[in-house]
PDB file of N, CA and C in Angstrom:
ATOM      1  N   UNK A   1      74.369 118.860 111.497  1.00  0.00           N
ATOM      2  CA  UNK A   1      73.724 117.819 110.308  1.00  0.00           C
ATOM      3  C   UNK A   1      73.959 116.454 110.982  1.00  0.00           C
ATOM      4  N   UNK A   2      73.260 115.969 110.296  1.00  0.00           N
ATOM      5  CA  UNK A   2      73.595 114.234 110.220  1.00  0.00           C
ATOM      6  C   UNK A   2      72.620 114.143 109.453  1.00  0.00           C
ATOM      7  N   UNK A   3      72.561 112.403 108.871  1.00  0.00           N
ATOM      8  CA  UNK A   3      71.646 111.671 108.157  1.00  0.00           C
ATOM      9  C   UNK A   3      70.829 110.965 109.278  1.00  0.00           C
ATOM     10  N   UNK A   4      69.527 110.813 109.117  1.00  0.00           N
ATOM     11  CA  UNK A   4      68.295 110.247 110.239  1.00  0.00           C
ATOM     12  C   UNK A   4      68.626 109.187 110.164  1.00  0.00           C
ATOM     13  N   UNK A   5      68.637 108.765 109.289  1.00  0.00           N
ATOM     14  CA  UNK A   5      68.368 107.387 108.837  1.00  0.00           C
ATOM     15  C   UNK A   5      69.270 106.777 108.007  1.00  0.00           C
ATOM     16  N   UNK A   6      70.225 105.885 108.379  1.00  0.00           N
ATOM     17  CA  UNK A   6      71.685 105.292 107.714  1.00  0.00           C
ATOM     18  C   UNK A   6      71.039 104.148 107.030  1.00  0.00           C
ATOM     19  N   UNK A   7      71.135 104.277 105.772  1.00  0.00           N
ATOM     20  CA  UNK A   7      70.121 103.024 104.995  1.00  0.00           C
ATOM     21  C   UNK A   7      71.492 102.990 104.067  1.00  0.00           C
ATOM     22  N   UNK A   8      71.603 101.580 103.646  1.00  0.00           N
ATOM     23  CA  UNK A   8      72.980 100.908 103.274  1.00  0.00           C
ATOM     24  C   UNK A   8      71.943  99.715 102.377  1.00  0.00           C
ATOM     25  N   UNK A   9      72.556 100.178 100.820  1.00  0.00           N
ATOM     26  CA  UNK A   9      72.139  99.414 100.095  1.00  0.00           C
ATOM     27  C   UNK A   9      72.692  98.487  99.480  1.00  0.00           C
ATOM     28  N   UNK A  10      72.944  97.363  98.984  1.00  0.00           N
ATOM     29  CA  UNK A  10      73.330  96.204  98.304  1.00  0.00           C
ATOM     30  C   UNK A  10      73.873  96.677  96.746  1.00  0.00           C
ATOM     31  N   UNK A  11      72.791  97.594  96.236  1.00  0.00           N
ATOM     32  CA  UNK A  11      72.487  97.748  94.806  1.00  0.00           C
ATOM     33  C   UNK A  11      74.263  98.989  94.948  1.00  0.00           C
ATOM     34  N   UNK A  12      74.162  99.840  95.866  1.00  0.00           N
ATOM     35  CA  UNK A  12      75.137 100.777  96.066  1.00  0.00           C
ATOM     36  C   UNK A  12      76.160 100.821  96.695  1.00  0.00           C
ATOM     37  N   UNK A  13      76.995  99.738  96.932  1.00  0.00           N
ATOM     38  CA  UNK A  13      77.871  99.436  97.796  1.00  0.00           C
ATOM     39  C   UNK A  13      79.037 100.187  97.656  1.00  0.00           C
ATOM     40  N   UNK A  14      80.313 100.249  98.797  1.00  0.00           N
ATOM     41  CA  UNK A  14      81.441 101.213  98.518  1.00  0.00           C
ATOM     42  C   UNK A  14      82.546 100.579  97.360  1.00  0.00           C
ATOM     43  N   UNK A  15      82.442 100.942  96.164  1.00  0.00           N
ATOM     44  CA  UNK A  15      83.098 100.451  95.261  1.00  0.00           C
ATOM     45  C   UNK A  15      83.866 101.537  95.232  1.00  0.00           C
ATOM     46  N   UNK A  16      84.937 101.179  94.223  1.00  0.00           N
ATOM     47  CA  UNK A  16      86.320 102.193  94.561  1.00  0.00           C
ATOM     48  C   UNK A  16      85.395 103.557  93.420  1.00  0.00           C
ATOM     49  N   UNK A  17      86.138 104.839  93.784  1.00  0.00           N
ATOM     50  CA  UNK A  17      85.385 105.784  93.695  1.00  0.00           C
ATOM     51  C   UNK A  17      83.973 106.152  93.826  1.00  0.00           C
ATOM     52  N   UNK A  18      83.382 105.424  94.987  1.00  0.00           N
ATOM     53  CA  UNK A  18      81.812 106.020  95.419  1.00  0.00           C
ATOM     54  C   UNK A  18      82.385 107.069  96.575  1.00  0.00           C
ATOM     55  N   UNK A  19      81.064 107.518  97.112  1.00  0.00           N
ATOM     56  CA  UNK A  19      81.219 108.726  98.221  1.00  0.00           C
ATOM     57  C   UNK A  19      80.457 108.199  99.206  1.00  0.00           C
ATOM     58  N   UNK A  20      81.177 107.980 100.748  1.00  0.00           N
ATOM     59  CA  UNK A  20      80.291 107.384 101.845  1.00  0.00           C
ATOM     60  C   UNK A  20      80.074 108.439 102.710  1.00  0.00           C
ATOM     61  N   UNK A  21      79.007 108.553 103.536  1.00  0.00           N
ATOM     62  CA  UNK A  21      79.173 108.985 105.168  1.00  0.00           C
ATOM     63  C   UNK A  21      79.645 108.527 106.033  1.00  0.00           C
ATOM     64  N   UNK A  22      80.596 109.128 106.409  1.00  0.00           N
ATOM     65  CA  UNK A  22      81.211 109.149 108.141  1.00  0.00           C
ATOM     66  C   UNK A  22      80.371 109.624 109.036  1.00  0.00           C
ATOM     67  N   UNK A  23      80.982 108.935 110.161  1.00  0.00           N
ATOM     68  CA  UNK A  23      80.313 109.894 111.585  1.00  0.00           C
ATOM     69  C   UNK A  23      79.582 108.516 111.710  1.00  0.00           C
ATOM     70  N   UNK A  24      78.905 108.660 112.914  1.00  0.00           N
ATOM     71  CA  UNK A  24      77.824 108.758 113.468  1.00  0.00           C
ATOM     72  C   UNK A  24      77.215 109.501 114.445  1.00  0.00           C
ATOM     73  N   UNK A  25      76.275 109.537 114.284  1.00  0.00           N
ATOM     74  CA  UNK A  25      74.931 108.883 113.302  1.00  0.00           C
ATOM     75  C   UNK A  25      75.331 109.961 112.026  1.00  0.00           C
ATOM     76  N   UNK A  26      75.183 109.016 110.814  1.00  0.00           N
ATOM     77  CA  UNK A  26      76.133 109.469 109.175  1.00  0.00           C
ATOM     78  C   UNK A  26      75.947 111.311 109.334  1.00  0.00           C
ATOM     79  N   UNK A  27      77.162 111.450 108.804  1.00  0.00           N
ATOM     80  CA  UNK A  27      77.655 112.812 108.571  1.00  0.00           C
ATOM     81  C   UNK A  27      77.778 113.882 109.575  1.00  0.00           C
ATOM     82  N   UNK A  28      78.235 115.382 109.072  1.00  0.00           N
ATOM     83  CA  UNK A  28      78.401 115.643 107.519  1.00  0.00           C
ATOM     84  C   UNK A  28      79.519 115.176 106.916  1.00  0.00           C
ATOM     85  N   UNK A  29      80.177 114.634 107.696  1.00  0.00           N
ATOM     86  CA  UNK A  29      81.682 113.817 106.892  1.00  0.00           C
ATOM     87  C   UNK A  29      81.565 112.972 106.052  1.00  0.00           C
ATOM     88  N   UNK A  30      82.142 113.170 104.830  1.00  0.00           N
ATOM     89  CA  UNK A  30      81.917 111.849 103.955  1.00  0.00           C
ATOM     90  C   UNK A  30      83.211 111.407 103.051  1.00  0.00           C
ATOM     91  N   UNK A  31      83.419 110.380 103.293  1.00  0.00           N
ATOM     92  CA  UNK A  31      85.002 110.008 102.159  1.00  0.00           C
ATOM     93  C   UNK A  31      84.757 109.497 101.012  1.00  0.00           C
ATOM     94  N   UNK A  32      85.809 109.307 100.560  1.00  0.00           N
ATOM     95  CA  UNK A  32      85.696 108.814  99.022  1.00  0.00           C
ATOM     96  C   UNK A  32      86.767 107.198  99.167  1.00  0.00           C
ATOM     97  N   UNK A  33      85.956 106.764  98.305  1.00  0.00           N
ATOM     98  CA  UNK A  33      86.607 105.263  98.394  1.00  0.00           C
ATOM     99  C   UNK A  33      87.167 105.045  97.332  1.00  0.00           C
ATOM    100  N   UNK A  34      88.776 104.116  97.580  1.00  0.00           N
ATOM    101  CA  UNK A  34      89.639 104.609  96.263  1.00  0.00           C
ATOM    102  C   UNK A  34      90.201 103.121  96.031  1.00  0.00           C
ATOM    103  N   UNK A  35      88.769 102.306  96.580  1.00  0.00           N
ATOM    104  CA  UNK A  35      89.219 100.736  96.321  1.00  0.00           C
ATOM    105  C   UNK A  35      87.539 100.338  96.822  1.00  0.00           C
ATOM    106  N   UNK A  36      87.512  98.740  96.478  1.00  0.00           N
ATOM    107  CA  UNK A  36      86.100  98.395  97.269  1.00  0.00           C
ATOM    108  C   UNK A  36      86.546  98.381  98.604  1.00  0.00           C
ATOM    109  N   UNK A  37      85.887  98.766  99.271  1.00  0.00           N
ATOM    110  CA  UNK A  37      85.749  99.048 100.802  1.00  0.00           C
ATOM    111  C   UNK A  37      84.679  98.433 101.186  1.00  0.00           C
ATOM    112  N   UNK A  38      83.792  97.901 100.217  1.00  0.00           N
ATOM    113  CA  UNK A  38      82.333  97.416 100.919  1.00  0.00           C
ATOM    114  C   UNK A  38      82.385  96.326 102.112  1.00  0.00           C
ATOM    115  N   UNK A  39      83.450  95.487 101.865  1.00  0.00           N
ATOM    116  CA  UNK A  39      83.786  94.288 103.234  1.00  0.00           C
ATOM    117  C   UNK A  39      83.860  95.408 104.463  1.00  0.00           C
ATOM    118  N   UNK A  40      84.757  96.468 104.622  1.00  0.00           N
ATOM    119  CA  UNK A  40      85.249  97.436 105.463  1.00  0.00           C
ATOM    120  C   UNK A  40      83.443  98.215 106.623  1.00  0.00           C
ATOM    121  N   UNK A  41      82.878  98.727 104.947  1.00  0.00           N
ATOM    122  CA  UNK A  41      82.089  99.829 105.437  1.00  0.00           C
ATOM    123  C   UNK A  41      80.764  99.511 105.250  1.00  0.00           C
ATOM    124  N   UNK A  42      80.571  98.004 104.703  1.00  0.00           N
ATOM    125  CA  UNK A  42      78.941  97.588 104.326  1.00  0.00           C
ATOM    126  C   UNK A  42      79.026  96.868 105.482  1.00  0.00           C
ATOM    127  N   UNK A  43      77.677  96.028 105.736  1.00  0.00           N
ATOM    128  CA  UNK A  43      77.095  95.343 107.001  1.00  0.00           C
ATOM    129  C   UNK A  43      78.117  94.390 107.603  1.00  0.00           C
ATOM    130  N   UNK A  44      78.453  94.642 108.721  1.00  0.00           N
ATOM    131  CA  UNK A  44      79.301  93.804 109.678  1.00  0.00           C
ATOM    132  C   UNK A  44      80.723  94.261 109.331  1.00  0.00           C
ATOM    133  N   UNK A  45      81.040  95.249 108.986  1.00  0.00           N
ATOM    134  CA  UNK A  45      82.360  95.959 108.957  1.00  0.00           C
ATOM    135  C   UNK A  45      82.652  96.435 110.355  1.00  0.00           C
ATOM    136  N   UNK A  46      83.087  97.669 109.926  1.00  0.00           N
ATOM    137  CA  UNK A  46      83.931  98.082 111.363  1.00  0.00           C
ATOM    138  C   UNK A  46      82.895  98.645 112.430  1.00  0.00           C
ATOM    139  N   UNK A  47      81.663  98.391 112.598  1.00  0.00           N
ATOM    140  CA  UNK A  47      80.689  98.720 113.424  1.00  0.00           C
ATOM    141  C   UNK A  47      79.429  97.888 112.916  1.00  0.00           C
ATOM    142  N   UNK A  48      78.315  97.746 113.913  1.00  0.00           N
ATOM    143  CA  UNK A  48      76.937  96.774 113.663  1.00  0.00           C
ATOM    144  C   UNK A  48      76.341  97.688 112.767  1.00  0.00           C
ATOM    145  N   UNK A  49      76.534  98.720 112.195  1.00  0.00           N
ATOM    146  CA  UNK A  49      76.052  99.239 111.285  1.00  0.00           C
ATOM    147  C   UNK A  49      76.857  99.969 110.314  1.00  0.00           C
ATOM    148  N   UNK A  50      76.153  99.881 108.596  1.00  0.00           N
ATOM    149  CA  UNK A  50      76.775  99.856 107.623  1.00  0.00           C
ATOM    150  C   UNK A  50      76.751 101.557 107.009  1.00  0.00           C
ATOM    151  N   UNK A  51      77.926 101.859 106.517  1.00  0.00           N
ATOM    152  CA  UNK A  51      78.138 103.025 106.175  1.00  0.00           C
ATOM    153  C   UNK A  51      77.052 103.866 104.869  1.00  0.00           C
ATOM    154  N   UNK A  52      76.431 104.404 104.827  1.00  0.00           N
ATOM    155  CA  UNK A  52      75.811 105.021 103.417  1.00  0.00           C
ATOM    156  C   UNK A  52      76.441 104.814 102.703  1.00  0.00           C
ATOM    157  N   UNK A  53      76.387 104.812 101.074  1.00  0.00           N
ATOM    158  CA  UNK A  53      76.895 105.187  99.963  1.00  0.00           C
ATOM    159  C   UNK A  53      76.057 106.077  99.383  1.00  0.00           C
ATOM    160  N   UNK A  54      76.576 107.434  98.887  1.00  0.00           N
ATOM    161  CA  UNK A  54      75.480 108.280  98.686  1.00  0.00           C
ATOM    162  C   UNK A  54      75.883 108.961  97.001  1.00  0.00           C
ATOM    163  N   UNK A  55      77.073 108.693  96.844  1.00  0.00           N
ATOM    164  CA  UNK A  55      77.386 108.892  95.348  1.00  0.00           C
ATOM    165  C   UNK A  55      78.671 108.502  94.800  1.00  0.00           C
ATOM    166  N   UNK A  56      78.957 108.635  93.517  1.00  0.00           N
ATOM    167  CA  UNK A  56      79.987 107.606  92.458  1.00  0.00           C
ATOM    168  C   UNK A  56      80.587 108.939  91.405  1.00  0.00           C
ATOM    169  N   UNK A  57      81.977 109.186  91.989  1.00  0.00           N
ATOM    170  CA  UNK A  57      82.865 109.733  90.978  1.00  0.00           C
ATOM    171  C   UNK A  57      82.882 109.271  89.189  1.00  0.00           C
ATOM    172  N   UNK A  58      82.224 109.989  88.400  1.00  0.00           N
ATOM    173  CA  UNK A  58      82.089 109.447  87.034  1.00  0.00           C
ATOM    174  C   UNK A  58      83.367 110.313  86.277  1.00  0.00           C
ATOM    175  N   UNK A  59      83.847 111.262  87.044  1.00  0.00           N
ATOM    176  CA  UNK A  59      85.083 112.264  85.617  1.00  0.00           C
ATOM    177  C   UNK A  59      85.744 112.622  87.115  1.00  0.00           C
ATOM    178  N   UNK A  60      86.941 113.061  86.934  1.00  0.00           N
ATOM    179  CA  UNK A  60      88.122 113.604  87.308  1.00  0.00           C
ATOM    180  C   UNK A  60      88.362 112.619  88.347  1.00  0.00           C
ATOM    181  N   UNK A  61      89.082 111.533  88.097  1.00  0.00           N
ATOM    182  CA  UNK A  61      89.329 110.530  88.672  1.00  0.00           C
ATOM    183  C   UNK A  61      91.019 111.036  89.749  1.00  0.00           C
ATOM    184  N   UNK A  62      91.350 111.684  87.978  1.00  0.00           N
ATOM    185  CA  UNK A  62      92.565 111.994  88.702  1.00  0.00           C
ATOM    186  C   UNK A  62      92.941 113.344  89.817  1.00  0.00           C
ATOM    187  N   UNK A  63      91.584 113.959  90.021  1.00  0.00           N
ATOM    188  CA  UNK A  63      91.848 115.093  91.133  1.00  0.00           C
ATOM    189  C   UNK A  63      91.371 114.600  92.088  1.00  0.00           C
ATOM    190  N   UNK A  64      90.948 113.196  92.512  1.00  0.00           N
ATOM    191  CA  UNK A  64      90.456 112.523  93.577  1.00  0.00           C
ATOM    192  C   UNK A  64      91.770 112.028  94.095  1.00  0.00           C
ATOM    193  N   UNK A  65      92.480 111.504  93.111  1.00  0.00           N
ATOM    194  CA  UNK A  65      93.934 110.812  93.618  1.00  0.00           C
ATOM    195  C   UNK A  65      94.839 111.764  94.091  1.00  0.00           C
ATOM    196  N   UNK A  66      94.549 112.980  93.232  1.00  0.00           N
ATOM    197  CA  UNK A  66      96.082 114.337  93.712  1.00  0.00           C
ATOM    198  C   UNK A  66      95.379 114.383  95.450  1.00  0.00           C
ATOM    199  N   UNK A  67      94.179 114.637  95.649  1.00  0.00           N
ATOM    200  CA  UNK A  67      93.443 115.168  97.099  1.00  0.00           C
ATOM    201  C   UNK A  67      94.301 114.250  98.093  1.00  0.00           C
ATOM    202  N   UNK A  68      94.635 113.066  97.533  1.00  0.00           N
ATOM    203  CA  UNK A  68      94.789 111.970  98.448  1.00  0.00           C
ATOM    204  C   UNK A  68      96.366 111.999  99.234  1.00  0.00           C
ATOM    205  N   UNK A  69      96.794 112.500  98.431  1.00  0.00           N
ATOM    206  CA  UNK A  69      98.537 112.851  98.408  1.00  0.00           C
ATOM    207  C   UNK A  69      99.098 114.315  99.207  1.00  0.00           C
ATOM    208  N   UNK A  70      98.002 114.718  99.087  1.00  0.00           N
ATOM    209  CA  UNK A  70      98.215 116.140 100.204  1.00  0.00           C
ATOM    210  C   UNK A  70      98.679 116.024 101.636  1.00  0.00           C
ATOM    211  N   UNK A  71      99.339 116.787 101.791  1.00  0.00           N
ATOM    212  CA  UNK A  71      99.628 116.660 103.242  1.00  0.00           C
ATOM    213  C   UNK A  71      98.251 116.929 104.332  1.00  0.00           C
ATOM    214  N   UNK A  72      98.581 115.979 105.537  1.00  0.00           N
ATOM    215  CA  UNK A  72      97.698 115.741 106.671  1.00  0.00           C
ATOM    216  C   UNK A  72      98.092 116.285 107.815  1.00  0.00           C
ATOM    217  N   UNK A  73      96.989 117.377 108.484  1.00  0.00           N
ATOM    218  CA  UNK A  73      97.465 117.476 109.828  1.00  0.00           C
ATOM    219  C   UNK A  73      97.584 116.114 110.701  1.00  0.00           C
ATOM    220  N   UNK A  74      98.751 116.455 111.690  1.00  0.00           N
ATOM    221  CA  UNK A  74      98.956 115.629 112.341  1.00  0.00           C
ATOM    222  C   UNK A  74      97.869 114.845 113.394  1.00  0.00           C
ATOM    223  N   UNK A  75      97.590 113.834 114.052  1.00  0.00           N
ATOM    224  CA  UNK A  75      96.868 113.452 115.067  1.00  0.00           C
ATOM    225  C   UNK A  75      96.095 111.962 114.171  1.00  0.00           C
ATOM    226  N   UNK A  76      95.259 111.627 114.783  1.00  0.00           N
ATOM    227  CA  UNK A  76      94.519 110.357 114.371  1.00  0.00           C
ATOM    228  C   UNK A  76      93.456 110.916 113.488  1.00  0.00           C
ATOM    229  N   UNK A  77      92.969 111.541 112.987  1.00  0.00           N
ATOM    230  CA  UNK A  77      91.878 111.750 111.858  1.00  0.00           C
ATOM    231  C   UNK A  77      92.560 112.504 110.348  1.00  0.00           C
ATOM    232  N   UNK A  78      92.349 111.875 109.344  1.00  0.00           N
ATOM    233  CA  UNK A  78      92.759 112.353 108.005  1.00  0.00           C
ATOM    234  C   UNK A  78      92.374 113.486 107.361  1.00  0.00           C
ATOM    235  N   UNK A  79      92.614 114.582 108.620  1.00  0.00           N
ATOM    236  CA  UNK A  79      92.051 116.019 108.054  1.00  0.00           C
ATOM    237  C   UNK A  79      93.084 116.511 107.061  1.00  0.00           C
ATOM    238  N   UNK A  80      92.751 116.955 106.070  1.00  0.00           N
ATOM    239  CA  UNK A  80      93.831 117.989 105.415  1.00  0.00           C
ATOM    240  C   UNK A  80      94.563 119.409 105.726  1.00  0.00           C
ATOM    241  N   UNK A  81      95.695 119.633 105.440  1.00  0.00           N
ATOM    242  CA  UNK A  81      96.267 120.593 105.981  1.00  0.00           C
ATOM    243  C   UNK A  81      95.479 121.899 105.326  1.00  0.00           C
ATOM    244  N   UNK A  82      95.363 121.474 103.987  1.00  0.00           N
ATOM    245  CA  UNK A  82      94.438 122.653 103.254  1.00  0.00           C
ATOM    246  C   UNK A  82      93.282 122.443 102.940  1.00  0.00           C
ATOM    247  N   UNK A  83      92.380 123.173 102.867  1.00  0.00           N
ATOM    248  CA  UNK A  83      90.616 122.827 102.354  1.00  0.00           C
ATOM    249  C   UNK A  83      90.671 122.593 100.829  1.00  0.00           C
ATOM    250  N   UNK A  84      89.755 121.953 100.502  1.00  0.00           N
ATOM    251  CA  UNK A  84      89.735 121.267  99.224  1.00  0.00           C
ATOM    252  C   UNK A  84      88.358 121.652  98.295  1.00  0.00           C
ATOM    253  N   UNK A  85      88.106 122.290  97.761  1.00  0.00           N
ATOM    254  CA  UNK A  85      86.516 122.756  97.246  1.00  0.00           C
ATOM    255  C   UNK A  85      85.801 121.573  96.156  1.00  0.00           C
ATOM    256  N   UNK A  86      85.119 121.193  96.304  1.00  0.00           N
ATOM    257  CA  UNK A  86      84.300 120.951  95.111  1.00  0.00           C
ATOM    258  C   UNK A  86      83.419 121.708  93.929  1.00  0.00           C
ATOM    259  N   UNK A  87      83.797 121.855  92.999  1.00  0.00           N
ATOM    260  CA  UNK A  87      83.654 123.009  92.091  1.00  0.00           C
ATOM    261  C   UNK A  87      82.256 122.658  91.656  1.00  0.00           C
ATOM    262  N   UNK A  88      81.790 121.505  91.215  1.00  0.00           N
ATOM    263  CA  UNK A  88      80.382 121.262  91.141  1.00  0.00           C
ATOM    264  C   UNK A  88      80.030 119.981  90.638  1.00  0.00           C
ATOM    265  N   UNK A  89      78.656 119.273  91.091  1.00  0.00           N
ATOM    266  CA  UNK A  89      78.485 118.148  91.189  1.00  0.00           C
ATOM    267  C   UNK A  89      76.858 118.099  90.758  1.00  0.00           C
ATOM    268  N   UNK A  90      76.748 117.247  90.229  1.00  0.00           N
ATOM    269  CA  UNK A  90      75.142 117.140  89.559  1.00  0.00           C
ATOM    270  C   UNK A  90      74.259 115.832  90.690  1.00  0.00           C
ATOM    271  N   UNK A  91      73.032 115.521  90.206  1.00  0.00           N
ATOM    272  CA  UNK A  91      72.235 114.518  90.253  1.00  0.00           C
ATOM    273  C   UNK A  91      71.855 113.751  89.180  1.00  0.00           C
ATOM    274  N   UNK A  92      72.162 112.648  88.911  1.00  0.00           N
ATOM    275  CA  UNK A  92      71.585 111.266  88.156  1.00  0.00           C
ATOM    276  C   UNK A  92      70.598 110.732  88.661  1.00  0.00           C
ATOM    277  N   UNK A  93      69.626 110.548  87.600  1.00  0.00           N
ATOM    278  CA  UNK A  93      68.571 109.894  87.844  1.00  0.00           C
ATOM    279  C   UNK A  93      68.894 108.346  88.231  1.00  0.00           C
ATOM    280  N   UNK A  94      68.122 107.803  89.334  1.00  0.00           N
ATOM    281  CA  UNK A  94      69.074 106.522  89.931  1.00  0.00           C
ATOM    282  C   UNK A  94      68.948 105.398  88.910  1.00  0.00           C
ATOM    283  N   UNK A  95      68.545 105.278  88.235  1.00  0.00           N
ATOM    284  CA  UNK A  95      69.036 104.248  86.999  1.00  0.00           C
ATOM    285  C   UNK A  95      69.803 104.513  86.357  1.00  0.00           C
ATOM    286  N   UNK A  96      70.334 105.394  85.907  1.00  0.00           N
ATOM    287  CA  UNK A  96      71.716 106.190  85.802  1.00  0.00           C
ATOM    288  C   UNK A  96      73.129 105.849  86.264  1.00  0.00           C
ATOM    289  N   UNK A  97      72.347 106.322  87.737  1.00  0.00           N
ATOM    290  CA  UNK A  97      73.701 105.751  88.523  1.00  0.00           C
ATOM    291  C   UNK A  97      74.272 104.854  88.761  1.00  0.00           C
ATOM    292  N   UNK A  98      72.958 103.868  88.596  1.00  0.00           N
ATOM    293  CA  UNK A  98      73.263 102.401  89.106  1.00  0.00           C
ATOM    294  C   UNK A  98      74.113 101.722  87.455  1.00  0.00           C
ATOM    295  N   UNK A  99      73.804 102.399  86.680  1.00  0.00           N
ATOM    296  CA  UNK A  99      74.536 102.127  85.223  1.00  0.00           C
ATOM    297  C   UNK A  99      75.798 101.738  85.291  1.00  0.00           C
ATOM    298  N   UNK A 100      76.530 103.514  85.892  1.00  0.00           N
ATOM    299  CA  UNK A 100      77.725 103.216  86.130  1.00  0.00           C
ATOM    300  C   UNK A 100      78.087 103.019  88.014  1.00  0.00           C
ATOM    301  N   UNK A 101      77.728 102.067  88.358  1.00  0.00           N
ATOM    302  CA  UNK A 101      78.060 101.827  89.436  1.00  0.00           C
ATOM    303  C   UNK A 101      79.062 100.794  89.780  1.00  0.00           C
TER     304      UNK A 101
END
């Protein structure tokens, strides 16, 4: 599975606690931005294409912070030793999402 069109929007950049698609072409991997990563993952960042941002964490920041302290497997990727499940997510209308961006 992949994202057919990797569309980046300046209205929804890689601010703290947003979620972006990783890999080329985008997905299915995703990552949490723990700080403003717009310069690195946005236009002109790591490659000629910007990673699309597709979600924002609105609640449960402590859970994200705890995930980032979990042990990783050896190697060049940030793969956790243990799997982590996401218990729930919901879709907001775009105007609400942008208000919280």
